[in-house]
Amino acid sequence: MKRLAILGSTGSIGTQTLSLVEAFPQEFQVVALASRRNVTLLAEQIRKFSPRLVAVEKEGAAEDLRRRLSGLEVEILWGPEGLVSLAIAPDVDLVVSAMVGTAGLLPTMAAIEAKKDVALANKEILVMGGELVMAAAKARDVRILPIDSEHSAIFQCLSGGRREEIKRVILTASGGPFRDLPRERFAGISPEEALRHPTWSMGPKVTIDSATLMNKGLEVIEAKWLFDLKVSQIEVLVHPQSIVHSMVEFIDGSFLAQLSITDMRLPILYALSYPERRRNTLPTLDLTQISSLTFEPVDQEKFPCLSLAYWAAEVGGTLPAVLNAANEVAVSLFLAKRIDFNDIPSLVEKAMGAHKVRKLGSIEEALEVDRQVRHHLGAEFGIAG
Amino acid sequence: MKRLAILGSTGSIGTQTLSLVEAFPQEFQVVALASRRNVTLLAEQIRKFSPRLVAVEKEGAAEDLRRRLSGLEVEILWGPEGLVSLAIAPDVDLVVSAMVGTAGLLPTMAAIEAKKDVALANKEILVMGGELVMAAAKARDVRILPIDSEHSAIFQCLSGGRREEIKRVILTASGGPFRDLPRERFAGISPEEALRHPTWSMGPKVTIDSATLMNKGLEVIEAKWLFDLKVSQIEVLVHPQSIVHSMVEFIDGSFLAQLSITDMRLPILYALSYPERRRNTLPTLDLTQISSLTFEPVDQEKFPCLSLAYWAAEVGGTLPAVLNAANEVAVSLFLAKRIDFNDIPSLVEKAMGAHKVRKLGSIEEALEVDRQVRHHLGAEFGIAG
């Protein structure tokens, strides 16, 4: 029985994780749940999964939850300290880190320091603090199990060789909805068009990141830290069918690729059950029903966000945190129709160019850089930073 | 330094193995070479690689070799006993079993019994004696390392999970030259047409086996023994591009696939260097240069040889030896224009139907069944059995 704490239980990854806990009652037990503010759904989840411990972001939400759950035996915490207490609870074996944004950084780092294995869905953790997070995990012999389908694929393919036998990893990208759109028409892309993503069902921020390929850029940074690679060992190929979730090329010229249906429950289940695999009732891939699998290089001219991410990955230090924060603000501005689609990379590039890069000393420092970038851009556009 | 004995050094796999020994002089040393009768090439190889020990099939060839190599310090053996002595020589670490036909069975079994690891290219060994060979290998903790590209692919993909987590393996088949030919036209296929194989460069017997899909059927039988699978866990898919060399599906719905250029030196090198991989100068796969990867089911009506092999795999015992021997005779008859393309499966089916299957007690028994089938069919068609 693996005992779980789920940070971000009411989000997409969190709810899918809970559906798997339900499907495998003999394998997984929920000890702790945390959600920023979706008190209604969290209360439902608490009734169903009976965690010992829960946490929310604000005191008001905690009080609301207490009223809703009066009579139930559950400890309700709040604020950053609440999240950290939950992540390091002694009866937790595995922390599912699936809180969107920067709120997951400190509790995830605390979990690693408390020697908890981490199933990682939150992108910011490795993008902003990858070097520190992986060093802490290595020092404490903690497993960081990727939930992202691409990194889960690489993780699985890596079993085919030794670390020093990796030639490169190939992250596959669906290419987003504008793969075939001529570059001249990018300026006119509306948020509505950008939100129609062909393959995965995701929130608006991630969907825009898929359209700009910034999501792939963030994955490049994550892959660098997660698998201890040189940036030059990470390649991105467009694979519109999203069946091959990523690949590893070994030094002898042999490639291993991981394929499956596009369903996040597969990589989540793999991370939860690792080092074992679990039989399940999800639909299976029928290769004969797929017309063909294709691979193309990325048009870097059309998708400058990817090059910006490679730049941040190469330089490291505080620069990836700048890329991430500036991108998040830029995507909000685009969704609010304040800037053009093409302004997303321009704005990110400008923020990166203006930043004086330094070595990253702590997770708190990454969070401080994040706040500063949001504050500056917020001030420039007259929005809350 | 790994010390090699190469059974079948003058054949296609043998010469490619030697090219790799040449490319990696610090890794591999040739201790022993054996060839059935190509004395000219064998003498050249002996001069170049200085093996301590060599063997040929007939005494006359051994004498010829002695004359050619007078003055060189090399022990020259002949006959089945010579092959066996060579395979069990104390200074051999790995036996490359690449002799075509049944001649490799006894020396390979002897090598396993002498606790030598085996890099296996010869199909007959597992097809005719798989159960006994794998039991001997298991009992002596000997590694059987497949050289065939499909089995090498499966072997590599299996690292992604535990034995009990394998759902099935998918052997890919190029589909041969008649994949798109209507069934009505199969009767008229000439040997010349059948010998034009699209992807790999192979000898005539193997090329015809590729055209009938019997080669894939033999691989099904090999996979059953090599990976200890149920026949129902082995599927064949047509993949005309021959880039994905095979796949494994795990119980959780995740597939691992192995991809590379089509060059036998890759799986040979992997078998030689296992458990390590070696950087090399072979061309590498550029996925962006491939138009697309496709997968189709096999048309069992058009390729009855595959069903016959599944039947032999399912029944086991002496039946696979009958399938193999009858197919070999049938292919010779087809190449000699004595029978039609469609007669190949008919003749094999008839031989299988006429055979009273029994449990296989020894390799010698498999060889005896082989001789009987050849003798009967030879008598029927007035050729040497």
mmCIF file of N, CA, C and O in Angstrom, chain A residues 91-130:
data_model
loop_
_atom_site.group_PDB
_atom_site.id
_atom_site.type_symbol
_atom_site.label_atom_id
_atom_site.label_comp_id
_atom_site.label_asym_id
_atom_site.label_seq_id
_atom_site.Cartn_x
_atom_site.Cartn_y
_atom_site.Cartn_z
ATOM 1 N N ASP A 91 3.506 9.882 7.608
ATOM 2 C CA ASP A 91 2.858 8.693 7.030
ATOM 3 C C ASP A 91 2.659 8.790 5.515
ATOM 4 O O ASP A 91 1.923 8.013 4.918
ATOM 5 N N VAL A 92 3.331 9.741 4.859
ATOM 6 C CA VAL A 92 3.244 9.877 3.392
ATOM 7 C C VAL A 92 4.470 9.208 2.752
ATOM 8 O O VAL A 92 5.600 9.469 3.139
ATOM 9 N N ASP A 93 4.215 8.339 1.743
ATOM 10 C CA ASP A 93 5.317 7.699 1.014
ATOM 11 C C ASP A 93 5.673 8.468 -0.255
ATOM 12 O O ASP A 93 6.823 8.534 -0.659
ATOM 13 N N LEU A 94 4.624 8.975 -0.924
ATOM 14 C CA LEU A 94 4.820 9.599 -2.237
ATOM 15 C C LEU A 94 3.991 10.873 -2.301
ATOM 16 O O LEU A 94 2.790 10.847 -2.016
ATOM 17 N N VAL A 95 4.633 11.977 -2.678
ATOM 18 C CA VAL A 95 3.924 13.238 -2.845
ATOM 19 C C VAL A 95 3.657 13.452 -4.327
ATOM 20 O O VAL A 95 4.590 13.456 -5.137
ATOM 21 N N VAL A 96 2.374 13.596 -4.682
ATOM 22 C CA VAL A 96 2.017 13.928 -6.056
ATOM 23 C C VAL A 96 1.986 15.443 -6.149
ATOM 24 O O VAL A 96 1.125 16.095 -5.562
ATOM 25 N N SER A 97 2.953 16.002 -6.865
ATOM 26 C CA SER A 97 3.092 17.448 -6.918
ATOM 27 C C SER A 97 2.420 17.961 -8.176
ATOM 28 O O SER A 97 3.004 17.966 -9.254
ATOM 29 N N ALA A 98 1.160 18.370 -8.024
ATOM 30 C CA ALA A 98 0.352 18.716 -9.189
ATOM 31 C C ALA A 98 -0.352 20.051 -9.013
ATOM 32 O O ALA A 98 -1.376 20.316 -9.631
ATOM 33 N N MET A 99 0.217 20.893 -8.151
ATOM 34 C CA MET A 99 -0.358 22.209 -7.940
ATOM 35 C C MET A 99 0.132 23.113 -9.067
ATOM 36 O O MET A 99 1.328 23.143 -9.360
ATOM 37 N N VAL A 100 -0.779 23.831 -9.705
ATOM 38 C CA VAL A 100 -0.377 24.694 -10.810
ATOM 39 C C VAL A 100 0.343 25.925 -10.260
ATOM 40 O O VAL A 100 -0.005 26.431 -9.189
ATOM 41 N N GLY A 101 1.369 26.383 -10.978
ATOM 42 C CA GLY A 101 2.046 27.617 -10.591
ATOM 43 C C GLY A 101 3.144 27.393 -9.580
ATOM 44 O O GLY A 101 3.608 26.271 -9.375
ATOM 45 N N THR A 102 3.517 28.499 -8.902
ATOM 46 C CA THR A 102 4.694 28.443 -8.038
ATOM 47 C C THR A 102 4.397 27.951 -6.624
ATOM 48 O O THR A 102 5.330 27.677 -5.870
ATOM 49 N N ALA A 103 3.118 27.790 -6.294
ATOM 50 C CA ALA A 103 2.763 27.412 -4.921
ATOM 51 C C ALA A 103 3.307 26.039 -4.543
ATOM 52 O O ALA A 103 3.493 25.738 -3.360
ATOM 53 N N GLY A 104 3.582 25.206 -5.541
ATOM 54 C CA GLY A 104 4.047 23.852 -5.244
ATOM 55 C C GLY A 104 5.532 23.752 -4.941
ATOM 56 O O GLY A 104 6.000 22.719 -4.464
ATOM 57 N N LEU A 105 6.289 24.806 -5.221
ATOM 58 C CA LEU A 105 7.754 24.703 -5.116
ATOM 59 C C LEU A 105 8.236 24.376 -3.707
ATOM 60 O O LEU A 105 8.980 23.403 -3.511
ATOM 61 N N LEU A 106 7.830 25.202 -2.735
ATOM 62 C CA LEU A 106 8.361 24.999 -1.387
ATOM 63 C C LEU A 106 7.907 23.673 -0.770
ATOM 64 O O LEU A 106 8.743 22.941 -0.236
ATOM 65 N N PRO A 107 6.608 23.324 -0.878
ATOM 66 C CA PRO A 107 6.233 22.027 -0.300
ATOM 67 C C PRO A 107 6.920 20.843 -0.997
ATOM 68 O O PRO A 107 7.265 19.858 -0.338
ATOM 69 N N THR A 108 7.142 20.952 -2.301
ATOM 70 C CA THR A 108 7.791 19.838 -3.004
ATOM 71 C C THR A 108 9.244 19.712 -2.556
ATOM 72 O O THR A 108 9.741 18.607 -2.306
ATOM 73 N N MET A 109 9.918 20.846 -2.418
ATOM 74 C CA MET A 109 11.301 20.817 -1.947
ATOM 75 C C MET A 109 11.350 20.263 -0.517
ATOM 76 O O MET A 109 12.241 19.470 -0.190
ATOM 77 N N ALA A 110 10.369 20.664 0.286
ATOM 78 C CA ALA A 110 10.316 20.157 1.669
ATOM 79 C C ALA A 110 10.107 18.644 1.671
ATOM 80 O O ALA A 110 10.715 17.918 2.473
ATOM 81 N N ALA A 111 9.249 18.162 0.757
ATOM 82 C CA ALA A 111 8.993 16.718 0.670
ATOM 83 C C ALA A 111 10.292 15.978 0.337
ATOM 84 O O ALA A 111 10.605 14.940 0.931
ATOM 85 N N ILE A 112 11.045 16.524 -0.618
ATOM 86 C CA ILE A 112 12.315 15.879 -1.005
ATOM 87 C C ILE A 112 13.268 15.866 0.185
ATOM 88 O O ILE A 112 13.897 14.841 0.482
ATOM 89 N N GLU A 113 13.333 16.996 0.881
ATOM 90 C CA GLU A 113 14.238 17.046 2.030
ATOM 91 C C GLU A 113 13.814 16.084 3.133
ATOM 92 O O GLU A 113 14.644 15.593 3.890
ATOM 93 N N ALA A 114 12.500 15.788 3.171
ATOM 94 C CA ALA A 114 12.008 14.810 4.148
ATOM 95 C C ALA A 114 12.048 13.386 3.575
ATOM 96 O O ALA A 114 11.419 12.470 4.112
ATOM 97 N N LYS A 115 12.773 13.226 2.465
ATOM 98 C CA LYS A 115 12.987 11.900 1.846
ATOM 99 C C LYS A 115 11.723 11.239 1.314
ATOM 100 O O LYS A 115 11.615 10.010 1.315
ATOM 101 N N LYS A 116 10.781 12.057 0.857
ATOM 102 C CA LYS A 116 9.595 11.497 0.200
ATOM 103 C C LYS A 116 9.865 11.405 -1.296
ATOM 104 O O LYS A 116 10.379 12.371 -1.890
ATOM 105 N N ASP A 117 9.490 10.310 -1.942
ATOM 106 C CA ASP A 117 9.491 10.270 -3.398
ATOM 107 C C ASP A 117 8.437 11.248 -3.922
ATOM 108 O O ASP A 117 7.432 11.495 -3.254
ATOM 109 N N VAL A 118 8.691 11.796 -5.110
ATOM 110 C CA VAL A 118 7.778 12.796 -5.666
ATOM 111 C C VAL A 118 7.351 12.386 -7.072
ATOM 112 O O VAL A 118 8.193 12.085 -7.926
ATOM 113 N N ALA A 119 6.041 12.343 -7.309
ATOM 114 C CA ALA A 119 5.497 12.200 -8.662
ATOM 115 C C ALA A 119 5.214 13.621 -9.138
ATOM 116 O O ALA A 119 4.374 14.317 -8.576
ATOM 117 N N LEU A 120 5.932 14.053 -10.155
ATOM 118 C CA LEU A 120 5.984 15.478 -10.477
ATOM 119 C C LEU A 120 5.188 15.832 -11.725
ATOM 120 O O LEU A 120 5.488 15.365 -12.818
ATOM 121 N N ALA A 121 4.160 16.668 -11.550
ATOM 122 C CA ALA A 121 3.398 17.149 -12.703
ATOM 123 C C ALA A 121 3.613 18.644 -12.884
ATOM 124 O O ALA A 121 3.487 19.162 -13.995
ATOM 125 N N ASN A 122 3.937 19.323 -11.803
ATOM 126 C CA ASN A 122 4.105 20.775 -11.853
ATOM 127 C C ASN A 122 5.359 21.135 -12.632
ATOM 128 O O ASN A 122 6.453 20.668 -12.334
ATOM 129 N N LYS A 123 5.187 21.966 -13.700
ATOM 130 C CA LYS A 123 6.319 22.328 -14.549
ATOM 131 C C LYS A 123 7.274 23.293 -13.852
ATOM 132 O O LYS A 123 8.487 23.229 -14.027
ATOM 133 N N GLU A 124 6.718 24.225 -13.068
ATOM 134 C CA GLU A 124 7.538 25.295 -12.501
ATOM 135 C C GLU A 124 8.671 24.761 -11.625
ATOM 136 O O GLU A 124 9.735 25.375 -11.535
ATOM 137 N N ILE A 125 8.430 23.639 -10.972
ATOM 138 C CA ILE A 125 9.420 23.148 -10.010
ATOM 139 C C ILE A 125 10.771 22.909 -10.664
ATOM 140 O O ILE A 125 11.802 23.385 -10.187
ATOM 141 N N LEU A 126 10.773 22.196 -11.797
ATOM 142 C CA LEU A 126 12.058 21.941 -12.454
ATOM 143 C C LEU A 126 12.510 23.118 -13.300
ATOM 144 O O LEU A 126 13.703 23.369 -13.444
ATOM 145 N N VAL A 127 11.546 23.840 -13.874
ATOM 146 C CA VAL A 127 11.935 24.991 -14.703
ATOM 147 C C VAL A 127 12.610 26.041 -13.825
ATOM 148 O O VAL A 127 13.685 26.548 -14.161
ATOM 149 N N MET A 128 12.009 26.345 -12.682
ATOM 150 C CA MET A 128 12.542 27.433 -11.848
ATOM 151 C C MET A 128 13.649 26.958 -10.915
ATOM 152 O O MET A 128 14.574 27.694 -10.624
ATOM 153 N N GLY A 129 13.539 25.734 -10.417
ATOM 154 C CA GLY A 129 14.500 25.311 -9.394
ATOM 155 C C GLY A 129 15.149 23.965 -9.663
ATOM 156 O O GLY A 129 15.629 23.311 -8.732
ATOM 157 N N GLY A 130 15.179 23.553 -10.934
ATOM 158 C CA GLY A 130 15.629 22.202 -11.289
ATOM 159 C C GLY A 130 16.965 21.799 -10.700
ATOM 160 O O GLY A 130 17.113 20.698 -10.163
#
